[in-house]
CSV table of C-alpha atoms in Angstrom, one decimal:
chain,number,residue,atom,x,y,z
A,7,UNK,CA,43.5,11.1,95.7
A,8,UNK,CA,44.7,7.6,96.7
A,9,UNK,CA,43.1,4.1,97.1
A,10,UNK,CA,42.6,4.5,101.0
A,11,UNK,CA,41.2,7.5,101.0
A,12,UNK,CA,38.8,6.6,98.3
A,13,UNK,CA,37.6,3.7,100.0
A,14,UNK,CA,37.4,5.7,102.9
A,15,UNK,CA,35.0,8.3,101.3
A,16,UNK,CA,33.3,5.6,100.2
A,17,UNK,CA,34.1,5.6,96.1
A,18,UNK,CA,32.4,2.3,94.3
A,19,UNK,CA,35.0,0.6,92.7
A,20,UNK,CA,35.2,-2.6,90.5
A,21,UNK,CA,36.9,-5.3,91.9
A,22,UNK,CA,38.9,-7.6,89.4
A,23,UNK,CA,38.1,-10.8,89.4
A,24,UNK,CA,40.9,-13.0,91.5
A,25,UNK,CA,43.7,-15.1,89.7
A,26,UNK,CA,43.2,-18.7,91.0
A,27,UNK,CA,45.6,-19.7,93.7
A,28,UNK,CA,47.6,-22.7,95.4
A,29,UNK,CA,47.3,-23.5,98.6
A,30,UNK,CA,50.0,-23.0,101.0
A,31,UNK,CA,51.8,-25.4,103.0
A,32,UNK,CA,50.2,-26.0,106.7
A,33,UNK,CA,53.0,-26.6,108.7
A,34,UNK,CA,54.6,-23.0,107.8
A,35,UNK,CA,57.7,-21.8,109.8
A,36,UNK,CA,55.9,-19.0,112.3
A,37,UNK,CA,57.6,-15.7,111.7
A,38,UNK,CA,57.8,-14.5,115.5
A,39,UNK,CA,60.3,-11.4,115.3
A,40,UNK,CA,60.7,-7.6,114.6
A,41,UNK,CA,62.8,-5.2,112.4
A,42,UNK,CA,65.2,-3.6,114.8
A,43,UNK,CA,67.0,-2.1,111.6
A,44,UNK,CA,67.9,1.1,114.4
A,45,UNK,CA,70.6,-1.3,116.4
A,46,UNK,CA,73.6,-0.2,114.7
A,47,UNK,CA,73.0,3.7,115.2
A,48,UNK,CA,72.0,2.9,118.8
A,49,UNK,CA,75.4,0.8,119.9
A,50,UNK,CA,77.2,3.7,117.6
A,51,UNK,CA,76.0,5.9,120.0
A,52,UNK,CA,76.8,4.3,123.0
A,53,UNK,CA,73.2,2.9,123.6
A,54,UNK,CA,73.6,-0.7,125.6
A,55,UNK,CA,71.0,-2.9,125.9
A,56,UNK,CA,70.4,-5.3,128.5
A,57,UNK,CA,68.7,-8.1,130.2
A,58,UNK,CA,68.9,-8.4,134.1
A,59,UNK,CA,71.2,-5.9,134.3
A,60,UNK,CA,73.6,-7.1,132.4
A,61,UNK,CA,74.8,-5.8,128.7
A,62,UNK,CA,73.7,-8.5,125.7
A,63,UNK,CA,73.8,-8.3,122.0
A,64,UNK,CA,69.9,-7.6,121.5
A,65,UNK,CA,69.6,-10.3,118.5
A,66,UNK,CA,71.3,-12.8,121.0
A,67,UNK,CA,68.4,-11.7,123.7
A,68,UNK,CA,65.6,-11.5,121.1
A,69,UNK,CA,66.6,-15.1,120.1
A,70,UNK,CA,66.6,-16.8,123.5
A,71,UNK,CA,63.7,-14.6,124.3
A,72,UNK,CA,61.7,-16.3,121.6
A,73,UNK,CA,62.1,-14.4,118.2
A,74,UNK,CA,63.0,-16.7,115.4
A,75,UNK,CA,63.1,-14.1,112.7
A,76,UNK,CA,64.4,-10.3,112.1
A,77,UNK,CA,63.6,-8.2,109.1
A,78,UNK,CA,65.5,-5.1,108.3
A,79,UNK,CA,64.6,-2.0,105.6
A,80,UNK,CA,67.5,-0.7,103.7
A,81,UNK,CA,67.6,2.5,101.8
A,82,UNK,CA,69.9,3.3,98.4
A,83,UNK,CA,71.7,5.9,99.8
A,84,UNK,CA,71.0,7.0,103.3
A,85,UNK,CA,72.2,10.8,104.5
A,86,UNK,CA,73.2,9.0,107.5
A,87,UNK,CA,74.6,6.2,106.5
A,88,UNK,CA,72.0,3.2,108.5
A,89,UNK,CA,70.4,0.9,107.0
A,90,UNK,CA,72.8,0.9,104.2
A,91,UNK,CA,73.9,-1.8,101.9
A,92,UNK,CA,76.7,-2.1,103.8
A,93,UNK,CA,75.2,-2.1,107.4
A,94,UNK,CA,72.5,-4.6,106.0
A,95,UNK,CA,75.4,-7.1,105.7
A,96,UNK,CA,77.2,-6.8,108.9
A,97,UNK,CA,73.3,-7.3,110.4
A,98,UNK,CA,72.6,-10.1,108.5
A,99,UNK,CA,75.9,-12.0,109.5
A,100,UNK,CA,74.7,-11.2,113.1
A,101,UNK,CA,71.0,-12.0,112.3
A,102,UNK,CA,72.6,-15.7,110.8
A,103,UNK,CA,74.9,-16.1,113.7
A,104,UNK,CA,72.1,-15.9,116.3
A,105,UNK,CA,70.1,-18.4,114.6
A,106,UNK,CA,67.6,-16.2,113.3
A,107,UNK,CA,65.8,-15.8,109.7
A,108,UNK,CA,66.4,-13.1,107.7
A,109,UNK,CA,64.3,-10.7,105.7
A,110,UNK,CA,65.0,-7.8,103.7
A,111,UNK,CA,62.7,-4.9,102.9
A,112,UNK,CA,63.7,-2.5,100.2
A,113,UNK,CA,61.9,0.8,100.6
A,114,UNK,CA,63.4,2.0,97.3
A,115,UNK,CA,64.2,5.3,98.7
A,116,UNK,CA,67.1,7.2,100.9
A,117,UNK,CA,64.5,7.3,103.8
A,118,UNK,CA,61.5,6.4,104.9
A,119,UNK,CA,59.3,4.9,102.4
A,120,UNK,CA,55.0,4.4,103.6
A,121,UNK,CA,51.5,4.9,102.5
A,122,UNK,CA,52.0,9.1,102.7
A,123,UNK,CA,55.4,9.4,100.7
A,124,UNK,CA,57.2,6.9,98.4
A,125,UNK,CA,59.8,9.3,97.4
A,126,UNK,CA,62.6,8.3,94.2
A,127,UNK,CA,66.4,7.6,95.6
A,128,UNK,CA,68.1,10.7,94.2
A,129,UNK,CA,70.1,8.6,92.3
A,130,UNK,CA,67.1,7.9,90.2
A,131,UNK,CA,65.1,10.9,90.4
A,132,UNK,CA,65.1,11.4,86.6
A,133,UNK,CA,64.7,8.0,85.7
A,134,UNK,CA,61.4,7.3,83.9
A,135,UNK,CA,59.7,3.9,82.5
A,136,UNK,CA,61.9,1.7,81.0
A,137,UNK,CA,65.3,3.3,82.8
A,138,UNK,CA,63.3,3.3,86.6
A,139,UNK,CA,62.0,-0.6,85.8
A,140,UNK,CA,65.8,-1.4,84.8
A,141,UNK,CA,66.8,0.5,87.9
A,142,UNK,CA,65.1,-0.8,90.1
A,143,UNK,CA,65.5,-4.5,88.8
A,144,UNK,CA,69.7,-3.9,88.9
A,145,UNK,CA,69.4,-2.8,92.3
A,146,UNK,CA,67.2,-5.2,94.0
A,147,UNK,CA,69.6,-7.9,92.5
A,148,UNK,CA,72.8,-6.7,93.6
A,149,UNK,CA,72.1,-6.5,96.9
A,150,UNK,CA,70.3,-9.9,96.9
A,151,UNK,CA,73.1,-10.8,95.7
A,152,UNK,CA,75.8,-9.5,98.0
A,153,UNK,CA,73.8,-11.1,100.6
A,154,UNK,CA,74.0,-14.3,99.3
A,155,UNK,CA,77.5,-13.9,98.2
A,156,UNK,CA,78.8,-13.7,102.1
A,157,UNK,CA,76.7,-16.5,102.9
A,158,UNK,CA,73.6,-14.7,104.6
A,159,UNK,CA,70.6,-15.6,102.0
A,160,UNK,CA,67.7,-13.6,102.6
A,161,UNK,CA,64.8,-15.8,103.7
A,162,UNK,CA,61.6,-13.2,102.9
A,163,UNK,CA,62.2,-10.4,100.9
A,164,UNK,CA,59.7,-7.0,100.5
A,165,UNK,CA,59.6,-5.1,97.4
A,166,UNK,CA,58.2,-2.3,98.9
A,167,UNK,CA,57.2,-0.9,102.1
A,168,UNK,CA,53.6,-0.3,102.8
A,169,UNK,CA,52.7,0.3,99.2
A,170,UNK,CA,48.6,0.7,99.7
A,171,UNK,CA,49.6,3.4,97.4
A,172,UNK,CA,52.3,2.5,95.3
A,173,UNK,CA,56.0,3.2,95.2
A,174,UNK,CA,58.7,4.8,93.7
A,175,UNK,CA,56.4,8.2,93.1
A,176,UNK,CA,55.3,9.9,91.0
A,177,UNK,CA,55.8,7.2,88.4
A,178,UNK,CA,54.3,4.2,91.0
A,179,UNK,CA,51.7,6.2,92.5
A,180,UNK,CA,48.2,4.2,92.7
A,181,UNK,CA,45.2,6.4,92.6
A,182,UNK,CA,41.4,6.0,93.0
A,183,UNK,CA,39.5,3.8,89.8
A,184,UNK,CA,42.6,1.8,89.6
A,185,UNK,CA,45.0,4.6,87.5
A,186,UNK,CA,48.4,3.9,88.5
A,187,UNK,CA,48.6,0.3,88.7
A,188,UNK,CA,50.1,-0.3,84.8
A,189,UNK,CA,53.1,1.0,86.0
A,190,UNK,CA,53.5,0.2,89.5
A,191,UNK,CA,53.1,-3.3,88.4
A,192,UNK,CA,55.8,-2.9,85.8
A,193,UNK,CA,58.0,-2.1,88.8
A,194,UNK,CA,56.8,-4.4,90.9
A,195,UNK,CA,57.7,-7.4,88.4
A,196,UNK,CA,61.4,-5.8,88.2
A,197,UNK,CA,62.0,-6.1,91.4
A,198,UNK,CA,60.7,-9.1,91.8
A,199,UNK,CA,62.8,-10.2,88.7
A,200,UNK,CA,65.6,-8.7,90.3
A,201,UNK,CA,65.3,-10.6,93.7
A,202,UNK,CA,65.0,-14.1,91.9
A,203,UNK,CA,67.9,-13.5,89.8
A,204,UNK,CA,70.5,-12.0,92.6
A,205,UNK,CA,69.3,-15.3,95.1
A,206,UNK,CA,70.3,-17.7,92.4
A,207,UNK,CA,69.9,-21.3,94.7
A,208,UNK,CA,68.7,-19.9,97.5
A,209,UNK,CA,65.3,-18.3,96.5
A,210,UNK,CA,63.6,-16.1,98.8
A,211,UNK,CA,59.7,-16.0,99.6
A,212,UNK,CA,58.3,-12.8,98.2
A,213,UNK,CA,56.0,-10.6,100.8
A,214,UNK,CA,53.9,-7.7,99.9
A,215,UNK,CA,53.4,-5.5,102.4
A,216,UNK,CA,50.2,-3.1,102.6
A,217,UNK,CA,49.2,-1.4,105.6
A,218,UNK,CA,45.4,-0.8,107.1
A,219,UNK,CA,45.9,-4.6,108.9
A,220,UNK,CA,41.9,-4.0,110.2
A,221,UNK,CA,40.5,-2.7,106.9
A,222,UNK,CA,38.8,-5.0,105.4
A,223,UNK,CA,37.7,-3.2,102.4
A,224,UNK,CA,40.8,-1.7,101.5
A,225,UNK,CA,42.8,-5.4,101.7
A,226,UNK,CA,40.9,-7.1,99.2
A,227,UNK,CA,40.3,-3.6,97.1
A,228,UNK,CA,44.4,-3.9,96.8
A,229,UNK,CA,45.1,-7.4,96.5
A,230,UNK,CA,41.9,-8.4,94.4
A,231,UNK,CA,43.7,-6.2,92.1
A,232,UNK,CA,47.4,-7.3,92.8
A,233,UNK,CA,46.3,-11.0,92.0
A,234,UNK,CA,44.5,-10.3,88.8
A,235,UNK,CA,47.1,-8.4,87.2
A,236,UNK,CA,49.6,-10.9,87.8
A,237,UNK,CA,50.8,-10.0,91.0
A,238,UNK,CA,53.4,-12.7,92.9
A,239,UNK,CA,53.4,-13.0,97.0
A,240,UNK,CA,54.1,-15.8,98.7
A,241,UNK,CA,53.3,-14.2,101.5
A,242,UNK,CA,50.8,-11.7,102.2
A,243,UNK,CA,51.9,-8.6,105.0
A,244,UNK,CA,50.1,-6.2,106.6
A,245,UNK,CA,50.6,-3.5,109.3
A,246,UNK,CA,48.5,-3.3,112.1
A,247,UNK,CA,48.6,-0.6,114.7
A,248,UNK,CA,45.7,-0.9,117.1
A,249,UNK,CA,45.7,3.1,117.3
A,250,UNK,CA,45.7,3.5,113.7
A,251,UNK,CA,44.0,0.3,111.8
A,252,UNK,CA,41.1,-1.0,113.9
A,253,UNK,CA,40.7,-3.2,116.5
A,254,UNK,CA,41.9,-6.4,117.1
A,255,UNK,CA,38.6,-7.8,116.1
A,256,UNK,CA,38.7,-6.1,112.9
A,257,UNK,CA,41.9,-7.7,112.0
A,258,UNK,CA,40.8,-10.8,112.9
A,259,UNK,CA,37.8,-10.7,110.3
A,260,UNK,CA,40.2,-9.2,107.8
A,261,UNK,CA,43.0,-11.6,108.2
A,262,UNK,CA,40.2,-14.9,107.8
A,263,UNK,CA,38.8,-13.5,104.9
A,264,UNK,CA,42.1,-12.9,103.1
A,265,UNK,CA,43.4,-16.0,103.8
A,266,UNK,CA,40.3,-17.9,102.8
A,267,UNK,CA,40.0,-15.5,99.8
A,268,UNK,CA,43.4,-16.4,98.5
A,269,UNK,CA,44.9,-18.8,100.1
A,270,UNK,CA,47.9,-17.5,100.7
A,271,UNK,CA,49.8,-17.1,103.9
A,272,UNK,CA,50.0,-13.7,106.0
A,273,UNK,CA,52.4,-12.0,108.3
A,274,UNK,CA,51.5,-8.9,110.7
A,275,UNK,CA,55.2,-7.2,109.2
A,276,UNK,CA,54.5,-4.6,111.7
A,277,UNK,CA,52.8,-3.7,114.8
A,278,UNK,CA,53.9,-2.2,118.2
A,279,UNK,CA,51.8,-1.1,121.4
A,280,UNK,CA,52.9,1.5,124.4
A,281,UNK,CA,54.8,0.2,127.8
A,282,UNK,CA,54.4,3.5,129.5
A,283,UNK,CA,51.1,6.0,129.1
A,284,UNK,CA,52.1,8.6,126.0
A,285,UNK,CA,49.6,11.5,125.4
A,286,UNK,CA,52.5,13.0,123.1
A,287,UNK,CA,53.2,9.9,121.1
A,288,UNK,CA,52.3,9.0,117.2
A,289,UNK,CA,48.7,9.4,117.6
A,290,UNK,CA,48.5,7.4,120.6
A,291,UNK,CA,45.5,7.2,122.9
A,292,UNK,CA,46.9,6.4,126.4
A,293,UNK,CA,45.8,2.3,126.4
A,294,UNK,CA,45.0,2.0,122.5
A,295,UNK,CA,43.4,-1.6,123.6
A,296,UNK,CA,40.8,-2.3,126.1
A,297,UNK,CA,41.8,-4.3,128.7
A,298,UNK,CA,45.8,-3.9,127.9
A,299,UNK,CA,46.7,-1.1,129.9
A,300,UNK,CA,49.5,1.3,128.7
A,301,UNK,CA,52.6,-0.9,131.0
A,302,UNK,CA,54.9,-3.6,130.7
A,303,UNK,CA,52.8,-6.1,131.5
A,304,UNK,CA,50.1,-4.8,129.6
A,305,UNK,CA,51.9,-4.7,126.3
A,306,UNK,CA,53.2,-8.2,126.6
A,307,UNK,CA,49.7,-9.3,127.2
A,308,UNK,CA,49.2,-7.6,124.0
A,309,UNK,CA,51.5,-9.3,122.2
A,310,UNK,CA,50.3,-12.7,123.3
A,311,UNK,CA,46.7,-11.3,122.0
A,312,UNK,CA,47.8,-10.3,118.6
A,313,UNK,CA,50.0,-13.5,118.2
A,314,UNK,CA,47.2,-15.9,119.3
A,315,UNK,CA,45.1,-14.4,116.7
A,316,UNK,CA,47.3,-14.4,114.1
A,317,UNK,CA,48.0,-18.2,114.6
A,318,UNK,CA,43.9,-19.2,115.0
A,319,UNK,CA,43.6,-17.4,110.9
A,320,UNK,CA,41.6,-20.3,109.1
A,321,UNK,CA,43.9,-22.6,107.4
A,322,UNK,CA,46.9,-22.1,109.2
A,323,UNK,CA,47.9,-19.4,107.2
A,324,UNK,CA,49.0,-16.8,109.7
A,325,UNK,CA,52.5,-17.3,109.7
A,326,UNK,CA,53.9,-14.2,111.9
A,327,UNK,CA,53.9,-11.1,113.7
A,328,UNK,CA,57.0,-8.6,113.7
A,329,UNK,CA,57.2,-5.5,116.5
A,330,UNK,CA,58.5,-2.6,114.7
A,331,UNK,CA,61.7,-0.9,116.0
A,332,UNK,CA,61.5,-3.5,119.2
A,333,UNK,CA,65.1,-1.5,120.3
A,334,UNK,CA,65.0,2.0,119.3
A,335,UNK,CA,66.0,3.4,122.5
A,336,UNK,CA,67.3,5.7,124.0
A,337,UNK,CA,71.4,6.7,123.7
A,338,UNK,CA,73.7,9.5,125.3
A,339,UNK,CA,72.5,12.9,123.5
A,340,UNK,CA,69.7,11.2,121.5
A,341,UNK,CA,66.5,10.1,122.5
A,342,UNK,CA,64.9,6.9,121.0
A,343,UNK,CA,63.3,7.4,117.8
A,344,UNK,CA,60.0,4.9,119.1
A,345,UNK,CA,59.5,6.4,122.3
A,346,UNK,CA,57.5,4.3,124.2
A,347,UNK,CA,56.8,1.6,121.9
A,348,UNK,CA,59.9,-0.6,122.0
A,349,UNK,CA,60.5,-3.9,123.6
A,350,UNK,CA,63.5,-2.8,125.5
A,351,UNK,CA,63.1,0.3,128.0
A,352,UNK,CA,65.2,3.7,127.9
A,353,UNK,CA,67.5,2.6,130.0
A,354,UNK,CA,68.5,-0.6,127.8
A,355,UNK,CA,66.6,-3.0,129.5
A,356,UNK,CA,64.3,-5.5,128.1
A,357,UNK,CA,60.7,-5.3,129.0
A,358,UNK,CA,58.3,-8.4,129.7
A,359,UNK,CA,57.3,-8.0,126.0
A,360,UNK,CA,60.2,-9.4,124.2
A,361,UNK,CA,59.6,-12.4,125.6
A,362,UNK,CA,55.6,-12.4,124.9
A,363,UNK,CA,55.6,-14.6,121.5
A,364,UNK,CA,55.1,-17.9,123.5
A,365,UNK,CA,55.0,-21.1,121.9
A,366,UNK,CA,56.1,-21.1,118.2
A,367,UNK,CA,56.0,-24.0,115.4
């Protein structure tokens, strides 16, 4: 079984006590973007996007629209080919050129890497200890490194996506009474390693990145743990889906007590609400929020919900939100991989959402 599920069942488990902090710095940069990692294979496919009608480069939109920062996941070796090393730099020269922030999130895999599977690249599939630590630590430098080398330094960097229950299985996995974490911290600190040592000058804040935004319990079970076994985050991130991870005055209570627990700063990495009613979609109900209908206007209003709160957590920690896959539409012969979630419609065109941040500092 793994850490969610034995919290969920309702397993007593001894918390660690926490490492002793610093506080953060209260006039943080507000992280006010999304990871549209899914534009390249959209304009490959002839999928245009567009603002009033008229074609834009979406990172150009997103950035006069409000967005001052765009993170994107990158696999080792992708069967496709996206979200590559070498898409990751063409995007970040475009993310830099638009005046944007950049941050990277390894998933250490060849596809999708979150809480239900955390598979090995193939590359490394018979790596164990020692050899998978090294692995990982080479890696996560070298493409640091290649970033920095053309000029785009990452600005936040993730090592890990979503890893409530560890990464890089089966030698990462996290399971209930604390088993697991000897090793996944062992990887964890070589990719961490790796990341400071590829950014030379320009050093990077470090994010971990846990889902279960609105679960209380499960947060500080994780990071209680993180923290007193060394663990290093600038930045504390969380996803929050109001159809999956409580509601918005869940995460509320869960994002003050973190940030007064720790004192640490923390970033909704990823959230996303319905423009359209979807019976069919990812375990959506059709208006996941009371009060924000399923429609344009009642996802920006969303948006401007979930931001406000983020920005009233005690301390001025709350430092950003980030929409996932914001333009995963639609393109001729393949439908959008978000379906009604994004901040642009079907058709290309950007919906009252992507302009819904407000005010940032």
């Amino acid at each position: 079984m793994l850490v969610t599920l034995a919290i969920a069942m309702g397993i007593a488990i001894q918390n660690e006590p926490v490492r002793a902090v610093r506080p953060q710095n209260k006039s943080a940069f507000f992280y006010a973007g999304g990871d549209p990692s899914e534009i390249p294979e959209v304009e490959a496919r002839g999928g245009v996007y567009k603002v009033g009608g008229k074609p834009v480069d979406p990172l150009v939109a997103m950035k006069r629209a409000g967005f001052t920062a765009i993170r994107l996941r990158i696999w080792n070796q992708p069967k496709d080919g996206f979200c590559d090393l070498a898409h990751t730099l063409v995007m970040a020269k475009r993310i830099k050129q638009a005046g944007l922030k950049l941050m990277i999130d390894f998933h250490y895999s060849d596809y999708w890497a979150d809480p239900g599977k955390q598979y090995k690249p193939a590359a490394w599939k018979e790596l164990k200890s020692k050899e998978l630590e090294a692995a990982v630590h080479d890696y996560s430098r070298d493409v640091i490194k290649a970033l920095d080398d053309q000029g785009t330094p990452a600005d936040v960097v993730q090592p890990g996506n979503e890893v409530t229950n560890g990464m890089l299985w089966p030698e990462g996995m996290l399971h209930i009474n604390s088993d697991g974490w000897t090793e996944f911290m062992a990887l964890n600190k070589a990719a961490i390693a790796g990341i400071r040592e590829g950014a030379g000058k320009h050093q990077p804040k470090i994010m971990i990145h846990i889902d279960q935004g609105g679960k209380n319990a499960i947060s500080r079970f994780w990071f209680d743990r993180y923290f007193a076994l060394g663990g290093e985050a600038d930045i504390i991130g969380l996803s929050y889906y109001p159809f999956w991870h409580g509601t918005l005055q869940e995460l509320q209570a869960n994002l003050s007590n973190l940030a007064k627990t720790y004192k640490k700063d923390i970033l909704v990495a990823e959230t996303a609400y319905p423009y359209v009613k979807d019976n069919a979609g990812p375990g959506l109900n059709p208006d996941p929020v009371p009060g924000f209908p399923a429609s344009p206007e009642g996802q920006a209003g969303y948006l401007r919900k979930l931001t406000a709160i983020v920005k009233a957590t005690p301390g001025h920690h709350g430092v950003g939100v980030l929409w996932w896959a914001p333009a995963w539409i639609s393109a001729p012969g393949r439908a959008g991989g978000w379906r009604r979630l994004t901040l642009f419609d079907n058709q290309g065109e950007a919906l009252p959402g992507l302009s819904s941040f407000g005010p940032v500092r």
